[in-house]
PDB file of C-alpha atoms in Angstrom:
ATOM      1  CA  ASN A   1     -14.945 -17.449   0.701  1.00 51.00           C
ATOM      2  CA  ALA A   2     -14.421 -13.907  -0.514  1.00 71.00           C
ATOM      3  CA  GLY A   3     -11.438 -13.254  -2.710  1.00 92.00           C
ATOM      4  CA  VAL A   4      -9.073 -10.306  -2.617  1.00 95.00           C
ATOM      5  CA  MET A   5     -11.031  -7.078  -2.465  1.00 96.00           C
ATOM      6  CA  GLN A   6      -9.891  -3.724  -3.740  1.00 97.00           C
ATOM      7  CA  ASN A   7     -11.562  -0.354  -3.576  1.00 97.00           C
ATOM      8  CA  PRO A   8     -12.300   1.866  -5.150  1.00 97.00           C
ATOM      9  CA  ARG A   9     -12.469   0.109  -8.508  1.00 96.00           C
ATOM     10  CA  HIS A  10     -12.094   3.390 -10.357  1.00 97.00           C
ATOM     11  CA  LEU A  11     -10.502   6.560  -9.045  1.00 98.00           C
ATOM     12  CA  VAL A  12     -10.140   9.909 -10.769  1.00 98.00           C
ATOM     13  CA  ARG A  13      -7.764  12.489  -9.345  1.00 98.00           C
ATOM     14  CA  ARG A  14      -6.527  15.840 -10.563  1.00 98.00           C
ATOM     15  CA  ARG A  15      -2.808  16.455 -10.772  1.00 98.00           C
ATOM     16  CA  GLY A  16      -1.406  17.282  -7.349  1.00 98.00           C
ATOM     17  CA  GLN A  17      -4.095  15.457  -5.358  1.00 98.00           C
ATOM     18  CA  GLU A  18      -3.581  12.353  -3.250  1.00 98.00           C
ATOM     19  CA  ALA A  19      -4.772   8.863  -4.162  1.00 98.00           C
ATOM     20  CA  ARG A  20      -5.483   6.156  -1.591  1.00 98.00           C
ATOM     21  CA  LEU A  21      -5.992   2.613  -2.794  1.00 98.00           C
ATOM     22  CA  ARG A  22      -7.211  -0.084  -0.430  1.00 98.00           C
ATOM     23  CA  CYS A  23      -6.726  -3.836  -0.493  1.00 98.00           C
ATOM     24  CA  SER A  24      -8.271  -6.459   1.759  1.00 97.00           C
ATOM     25  CA  PRO A  25      -6.528  -9.830   1.406  1.00 96.00           C
ATOM     26  CA  MET A  26      -8.259 -13.165   1.251  1.00 93.00           C
ATOM     27  CA  LYS A  27      -9.367 -14.564   4.587  1.00 91.00           C
ATOM     28  CA  GLY A  28      -6.440 -16.253   6.273  1.00 87.00           C
ATOM     29  CA  HIS A  29      -3.846 -14.477   4.125  1.00 90.00           C
ATOM     30  CA  SER A  30      -1.316 -12.280   5.892  1.00 89.00           C
ATOM     31  CA  HIS A  31       0.912 -11.256   2.981  1.00 92.00           C
ATOM     32  CA  VAL A  32       0.083  -8.547   0.456  1.00 95.00           C
ATOM     33  CA  TYR A  33       1.770  -7.535  -2.794  1.00 95.00           C
ATOM     34  CA  TRP A  34       1.095  -4.453  -4.902  1.00 97.00           C
ATOM     35  CA  TYR A  35       1.652  -4.393  -8.677  1.00 96.00           C
ATOM     36  CA  ARG A  36       1.162  -1.649 -11.250  1.00 97.00           C
ATOM     37  CA  GLN A  37       0.005  -2.247 -14.801  1.00 93.00           C
ATOM     38  CA  LEU A  38       0.404   0.412 -17.459  1.00 90.00           C
ATOM     39  CA  PRO A  39      -1.827   0.144 -20.546  1.00 83.00           C
ATOM     40  CA  GLU A  40      -0.841  -2.732 -22.835  1.00 79.00           C
ATOM     41  CA  GLU A  41       1.949  -3.819 -20.488  1.00 83.00           C
ATOM     42  CA  GLY A  42       2.602  -6.528 -17.939  1.00 86.00           C
ATOM     43  CA  LEU A  43       2.372  -6.102 -14.204  1.00 92.00           C
ATOM     44  CA  LYS A  44       5.327  -4.556 -12.383  1.00 94.00           C
ATOM     45  CA  PHE A  45       6.076  -5.446  -8.769  1.00 93.00           C
ATOM     46  CA  MET A  46       5.964  -2.507  -6.377  1.00 96.00           C
ATOM     47  CA  VAL A  47       5.995  -3.683  -2.769  1.00 96.00           C
ATOM     48  CA  TYR A  48       5.539  -6.737  -0.535  1.00 94.00           C
ATOM     49  CA  LEU A  49       4.122  -6.351   2.960  1.00 94.00           C
ATOM     50  CA  GLN A  50       3.233  -8.441   5.945  1.00 93.00           C
ATOM     51  CA  LYS A  51       1.148  -7.132   8.817  1.00 91.00           C
ATOM     52  CA  GLU A  52       2.927  -4.024  10.159  1.00 92.00           C
ATOM     53  CA  ASN A  53       6.059  -4.739   8.091  1.00 94.00           C
ATOM     54  CA  ILE A  54       7.377  -3.753   4.691  1.00 95.00           C
ATOM     55  CA  ILE A  55       9.388  -6.722   3.468  1.00 93.00           C
ATOM     56  CA  ASP A  56      10.443  -5.618  -0.017  1.00 93.00           C
ATOM     57  CA  GLU A  57       9.817  -2.196  -1.525  1.00 94.00           C
ATOM     58  CA  SER A  58      12.354  -2.456  -4.316  1.00 92.00           C
ATOM     59  CA  GLY A  59       9.732  -1.655  -6.971  1.00 93.00           C
ATOM     60  CA  MET A  60       8.350   1.460  -5.335  1.00 95.00           C
ATOM     61  CA  PRO A  61       9.221   4.870  -6.789  1.00 94.00           C
ATOM     62  CA  LYS A  62      11.441   6.706  -4.351  1.00 91.00           C
ATOM     63  CA  GLU A  63       9.130   9.685  -3.941  1.00 95.00           C
ATOM     64  CA  ARG A  64       5.394  10.211  -3.490  1.00 97.00           C
ATOM     65  CA  PHE A  65       4.540   6.510  -3.088  1.00 98.00           C
ATOM     66  CA  SER A  66       4.083   4.709   0.222  1.00 97.00           C
ATOM     67  CA  ALA A  67       2.387   1.543   1.411  1.00 98.00           C
ATOM     68  CA  GLU A  68       1.250   0.130   4.712  1.00 97.00           C
ATOM     69  CA  PHE A  69      -0.472  -2.947   6.050  1.00 96.00           C
ATOM     70  CA  PRO A  70      -1.622  -2.204   9.604  1.00 94.00           C
ATOM     71  CA  LYS A  71      -2.443  -4.746  12.252  1.00 91.00           C
ATOM     72  CA  GLU A  72      -6.125  -4.070  11.692  1.00 92.00           C
ATOM     73  CA  GLY A  73      -7.733  -3.088   8.422  1.00 93.00           C
ATOM     74  CA  PRO A  74      -6.772  -3.180   4.772  1.00 96.00           C
ATOM     75  CA  SER A  75      -3.440  -2.519   3.127  1.00 98.00           C
ATOM     76  CA  ILE A  76      -3.178   1.018   1.743  1.00 98.00           C
ATOM     77  CA  LEU A  77      -1.172   2.215  -1.249  1.00 98.00           C
ATOM     78  CA  ARG A  78      -0.839   5.978  -1.074  1.00 98.00           C
ATOM     79  CA  ILE A  79       0.261   8.221  -3.925  1.00 98.00           C
ATOM     80  CA  GLN A  80       0.861  11.847  -3.052  1.00 98.00           C
ATOM     81  CA  GLN A  81       0.775  14.726  -5.527  1.00 98.00           C
ATOM     82  CA  VAL A  82      -0.307  12.496  -8.413  1.00 98.00           C
ATOM     83  CA  VAL A  83       0.947  13.155 -11.946  1.00 97.00           C
ATOM     84  CA  ARG A  84      -0.451  11.986 -15.295  1.00 95.00           C
ATOM     85  CA  GLY A  85       2.180   9.238 -15.451  1.00 94.00           C
ATOM     86  CA  ASP A  86       0.622   7.627 -12.372  1.00 96.00           C
ATOM     87  CA  SER A  87      -2.462   6.717 -14.419  1.00 96.00           C
ATOM     88  CA  ALA A  88      -2.520   2.927 -14.410  1.00 96.00           C
ATOM     89  CA  ALA A  89      -4.249  -0.104 -12.981  1.00 96.00           C
ATOM     90  CA  TYR A  90      -3.021  -1.029  -9.530  1.00 97.00           C
ATOM     91  CA  PHE A  91      -3.473  -4.616  -8.445  1.00 96.00           C
ATOM     92  CA  CYS A  92      -2.904  -6.198  -5.105  1.00 97.00           C
ATOM     93  CA  ALA A  93      -2.407  -9.884  -4.471  1.00 95.00           C
ATOM     94  CA  SER A  94      -2.346 -11.877  -1.270  1.00 94.00           C
ATOM     95  CA  SER A  95      -0.757 -15.130  -0.173  1.00 90.00           C
ATOM     96  CA  PRO A  96      -1.225 -17.238   2.942  1.00 85.00           C
ATOM     97  CA  SER A  97       2.326 -17.139   4.283  1.00 76.00           C
ATOM     98  CA  ALA A  98       5.945 -16.435   3.415  1.00 68.00           C
ATOM     99  CA  GLY A  99       6.405 -20.085   2.576  1.00 72.00           C
ATOM    100  CA  GLY A 100       3.306 -19.945   0.372  1.00 71.00           C
ATOM    101  CA  TRP A 101       4.321 -16.752  -1.426  1.00 74.00           C
ATOM    102  CA  TYR A 102       3.858 -18.376  -4.808  1.00 75.00           C
ATOM    103  CA  GLU A 103       0.113 -18.705  -4.229  1.00 81.00           C
ATOM    104  CA  GLN A 104      -0.625 -15.099  -5.146  1.00 89.00           C
ATOM    105  CA  TYR A 105      -4.293 -14.391  -5.742  1.00 91.00           C
ATOM    106  CA  PHE A 106      -5.095 -11.091  -7.379  1.00 94.00           C
ATOM    107  CA  GLY A 107      -7.851  -8.621  -6.731  1.00 95.00           C
ATOM    108  CA  PRO A 108      -9.866  -6.884  -9.478  1.00 95.00           C
ATOM    109  CA  GLY A 109      -7.654  -3.807  -9.411  1.00 96.00           C
ATOM    110  CA  THR A 110      -8.098  -0.063  -9.006  1.00 97.00           C
ATOM    111  CA  ARG A 111      -7.939   1.963 -12.191  1.00 96.00           C
ATOM    112  CA  LEU A 112      -6.459   5.358 -11.431  1.00 97.00           C
ATOM    113  CA  THR A 113      -6.933   8.179 -13.883  1.00 97.00           C
ATOM    114  CA  VAL A 114      -5.092  11.438 -13.328  1.00 97.00           C
ATOM    115  CA  THR A 115      -6.554  14.418 -15.165  1.00 97.00           C
TER     116      THR A 115
ATOM    117  CA  GLY B   1      17.407  -8.533 -11.759  1.00 82.00           C
ATOM    118  CA  GLU B   2      15.054 -10.944 -13.453  1.00 87.00           C
ATOM    119  CA  ASN B   3      13.826 -10.178 -16.966  1.00 92.00           C
ATOM    120  CA  VAL B   4      10.993 -12.104 -18.633  1.00 96.00           C
ATOM    121  CA  GLU B   5      10.348 -11.968 -22.373  1.00 96.00           C
ATOM    122  CA  GLN B   6       7.050 -13.236 -23.777  1.00 97.00           C
ATOM    123  CA  HIS B   7       6.108 -14.039 -27.382  1.00 97.00           C
ATOM    124  CA  PRO B   8       4.043 -13.517 -29.385  1.00 97.00           C
ATOM    125  CA  SER B   9       2.362 -10.295 -28.305  1.00 96.00           C
ATOM    126  CA  THR B  10      -0.779 -11.217 -30.236  1.00 97.00           C
ATOM    127  CA  LEU B  11      -2.036 -14.612 -31.360  1.00 98.00           C
ATOM    128  CA  SER B  12      -5.106 -15.475 -33.370  1.00 98.00           C
ATOM    129  CA  VAL B  13      -6.212 -19.095 -33.820  1.00 97.00           C
ATOM    130  CA  GLN B  14      -9.265 -20.895 -35.138  1.00 98.00           C
ATOM    131  CA  GLU B  15     -11.600 -22.411 -32.605  1.00 97.00           C
ATOM    132  CA  GLY B  16     -10.531 -25.981 -31.948  1.00 97.00           C
ATOM    133  CA  ASP B  17      -6.890 -25.411 -32.874  1.00 98.00           C
ATOM    134  CA  SER B  18      -4.005 -25.238 -30.404  1.00 98.00           C
ATOM    135  CA  ALA B  19      -2.268 -22.121 -29.095  1.00 98.00           C
ATOM    136  CA  VAL B  20       1.294 -21.894 -27.807  1.00 98.00           C
ATOM    137  CA  ILE B  21       2.813 -18.972 -25.916  1.00 98.00           C
ATOM    138  CA  LYS B  22       6.508 -18.880 -25.036  1.00 98.00           C
ATOM    139  CA  CYS B  23       8.527 -17.109 -22.365  1.00 98.00           C
ATOM    140  CA  THR B  24      12.203 -16.836 -21.538  1.00 97.00           C
ATOM    141  CA  TYR B  25      13.721 -15.665 -18.281  1.00 96.00           C
ATOM    142  CA  SER B  26      17.174 -14.514 -17.295  1.00 95.00           C
ATOM    143  CA  ASP B  27      17.711 -15.362 -13.606  1.00 92.00           C
ATOM    144  CA  SER B  28      18.640 -18.996 -13.003  1.00 91.00           C
ATOM    145  CA  ALA B  29      17.575 -18.566  -9.354  1.00 90.00           C
ATOM    146  CA  SER B  30      13.902 -18.272 -10.365  1.00 92.00           C
ATOM    147  CA  ASN B  31      12.088 -21.400  -9.278  1.00 90.00           C
ATOM    148  CA  TYR B  32       8.398 -20.771  -9.842  1.00 92.00           C
ATOM    149  CA  PHE B  33       6.635 -20.131 -13.153  1.00 95.00           C
ATOM    150  CA  PRO B  34       2.915 -19.300 -13.149  1.00 95.00           C
ATOM    151  CA  TRP B  35       0.613 -18.391 -16.002  1.00 97.00           C
ATOM    152  CA  TYR B  36      -2.215 -15.907 -15.559  1.00 96.00           C
ATOM    153  CA  LYS B  37      -5.263 -15.164 -17.671  1.00 97.00           C
ATOM    154  CA  GLN B  38      -6.609 -11.618 -17.612  1.00 94.00           C
ATOM    155  CA  GLU B  39      -9.999 -10.736 -19.036  1.00 93.00           C
ATOM    156  CA  LEU B  40     -10.977  -7.181 -19.832  1.00 89.00           C
ATOM    157  CA  GLY B  41     -11.445  -5.085 -16.707  1.00 86.00           C
ATOM    158  CA  LYS B  42     -10.487  -7.893 -14.328  1.00 89.00           C
ATOM    159  CA  GLY B  43      -7.498  -8.958 -12.294  1.00 91.00           C
ATOM    160  CA  PRO B  44      -5.130 -11.734 -13.389  1.00 93.00           C
ATOM    161  CA  GLN B  45      -6.346 -15.242 -12.642  1.00 94.00           C
ATOM    162  CA  LEU B  46      -3.871 -18.057 -12.039  1.00 93.00           C
ATOM    163  CA  ILE B  47      -4.545 -20.857 -14.530  1.00 95.00           C
ATOM    164  CA  ILE B  48      -1.533 -23.133 -14.134  1.00 95.00           C
ATOM    165  CA  ASP B  49       1.924 -23.068 -12.602  1.00 93.00           C
ATOM    166  CA  ILE B  50       5.084 -25.129 -12.538  1.00 93.00           C
ATOM    167  CA  ARG B  51       7.998 -25.434 -10.134  1.00 88.00           C
ATOM    168  CA  SER B  52      11.611 -25.754 -11.170  1.00 80.00           C
ATOM    169  CA  ASN B  53      11.832 -29.404 -10.215  1.00 78.00           C
ATOM    170  CA  VAL B  54       9.168 -30.376 -12.760  1.00 78.00           C
ATOM    171  CA  GLY B  55       9.441 -30.398 -16.557  1.00 90.00           C
ATOM    172  CA  GLU B  56       5.799 -30.543 -17.539  1.00 94.00           C
ATOM    173  CA  LYS B  57       2.383 -30.139 -15.967  1.00 94.00           C
ATOM    174  CA  LYS B  58      -1.053 -30.615 -17.478  1.00 96.00           C
ATOM    175  CA  ASP B  59      -4.546 -29.621 -16.396  1.00 94.00           C
ATOM    176  CA  GLN B  60      -7.272 -30.629 -18.835  1.00 96.00           C
ATOM    177  CA  ARG B  61      -6.772 -28.509 -21.980  1.00 97.00           C
ATOM    178  CA  ILE B  62      -3.825 -26.501 -20.714  1.00 98.00           C
ATOM    179  CA  ALA B  63      -0.245 -27.599 -20.159  1.00 97.00           C
ATOM    180  CA  VAL B  64       3.003 -25.901 -19.258  1.00 97.00           C
ATOM    181  CA  THR B  65       6.523 -27.087 -20.090  1.00 96.00           C
ATOM    182  CA  LEU B  66       9.748 -25.864 -18.518  1.00 96.00           C
ATOM    183  CA  ASN B  67      13.309 -26.126 -19.792  1.00 94.00           C
ATOM    184  CA  LYS B  68      15.561 -24.875 -16.988  1.00 92.00           C
ATOM    185  CA  THR B  69      18.747 -25.324 -18.962  1.00 92.00           C
ATOM    186  CA  ALA B  70      17.519 -23.066 -21.743  1.00 93.00           C
ATOM    187  CA  LYS B  71      15.581 -20.846 -19.321  1.00 94.00           C
ATOM    188  CA  HIS B  72      12.326 -21.003 -21.189  1.00 94.00           C
ATOM    189  CA  PHE B  73       8.800 -22.185 -20.501  1.00 97.00           C
ATOM    190  CA  SER B  74       5.672 -22.439 -22.600  1.00 98.00           C
ATOM    191  CA  LEU B  75       1.903 -22.521 -22.264  1.00 98.00           C
ATOM    192  CA  HIS B  76      -0.065 -24.888 -24.497  1.00 98.00           C
ATOM    193  CA  ILE B  77      -3.827 -24.644 -24.895  1.00 98.00           C
ATOM    194  CA  THR B  78      -5.489 -27.403 -26.913  1.00 97.00           C
ATOM    195  CA  GLU B  79      -8.982 -27.503 -28.423  1.00 98.00           C
ATOM    196  CA  THR B  80      -9.343 -23.756 -28.007  1.00 98.00           C
ATOM    197  CA  GLN B  81     -12.762 -22.283 -27.279  1.00 97.00           C
ATOM    198  CA  PRO B  82     -14.108 -18.716 -27.597  1.00 96.00           C
ATOM    199  CA  GLU B  83     -13.917 -18.262 -23.826  1.00 96.00           C
ATOM    200  CA  ASP B  84     -10.147 -18.746 -24.032  1.00 97.00           C
ATOM    201  CA  SER B  85      -9.913 -15.296 -25.628  1.00 97.00           C
ATOM    202  CA  ALA B  86      -8.039 -13.085 -23.146  1.00 97.00           C
ATOM    203  CA  VAL B  87      -4.595 -11.698 -22.362  1.00 95.00           C
ATOM    204  CA  TYR B  88      -2.197 -14.280 -20.964  1.00 97.00           C
ATOM    205  CA  PHE B  89       0.819 -13.431 -18.824  1.00 96.00           C
ATOM    206  CA  CYS B  90       3.740 -15.599 -17.846  1.00 97.00           C
ATOM    207  CA  ALA B  91       5.799 -14.817 -14.768  1.00 96.00           C
ATOM    208  CA  ALA B  92       8.974 -15.983 -13.085  1.00 95.00           C
ATOM    209  CA  GLY B  93       9.193 -15.982  -9.326  1.00 90.00           C
ATOM    210  CA  GLU B  94      11.883 -16.099  -6.696  1.00 78.00           C
ATOM    211  CA  ALA B  95      12.004 -14.772  -3.130  1.00 73.00           C
ATOM    212  CA  GLN B  96       8.389 -13.674  -2.831  1.00 78.00           C
ATOM    213  CA  LYS B  97       8.429 -11.645  -6.031  1.00 85.00           C
ATOM    214  CA  LEU B  98       6.885 -12.275  -9.445  1.00 91.00           C
ATOM    215  CA  VAL B  99       8.316 -10.727 -12.618  1.00 93.00           C
ATOM    216  CA  PHE B 100       5.788 -10.703 -15.450  1.00 94.00           C
ATOM    217  CA  GLY B 101       6.128 -10.947 -19.191  1.00 95.00           C
ATOM    218  CA  GLN B 102       4.538  -8.337 -21.424  1.00 94.00           C
ATOM    219  CA  GLY B 103       1.448 -10.400 -22.171  1.00 95.00           C
ATOM    220  CA  THR B 104      -0.080 -12.171 -25.175  1.00 97.00           C
ATOM    221  CA  ARG B 105      -3.480 -11.178 -26.480  1.00 96.00           C
ATOM    222  CA  LEU B 106      -5.095 -14.438 -27.619  1.00 98.00           C
ATOM    223  CA  THR B 107      -8.103 -14.282 -29.927  1.00 98.00           C
ATOM    224  CA  ILE B 108     -10.093 -17.394 -30.780  1.00 97.00           C
ATOM    225  CA  ASN B 109     -11.912 -17.082 -34.088  1.00 95.00           C
ATOM    226  CA  PRO B 110     -15.192 -19.036 -34.407  1.00 91.00           C
TER     227      PRO B 110
END
């Protein structure tokens, strides 16, 4: 049973470019969460999505960041016009249902470096 | 919103000794308290969790205690082994959201 998959594992972007991070949840899981981890810090909640719905985006920066979880395919975290401060590890987690939200299983992360 | 404080930030113990990591939280509505282990270059891995209706939970060498009145919870690792070396994060959860502590870098010295 494959776990949460994220790609790419490492992503390098120049300032001003766009970054697209993909997350495929565990089989049978329909809820996805994105977290950001700055170096030497804990994970910070960004957004919680179900298929075709954003449930809670209270942790998302107001500009340049967006997330989606389409009916088919992986969840996408999109960062437009990246800046050096966006350099971080981005993790997604999935859970089986709203009632099972506490069972969050994390992927290996995407490490974004902005040059 | 919820705020989680974790101490210590670094912890070094001799192999075979016990390690204790402590966390406090601010929101009394939080009802779920997991602990994650993160190894270098990997995602966090859930190692143990506790719900607000339970005071203590044990799984082999690891245990978690929760004091809801004082709003703090702790991770205990006994008979530590070199493979326990990692960064450990506590978190408090409520309404589909986890708020993480800052992490504790645990080093087990042989």
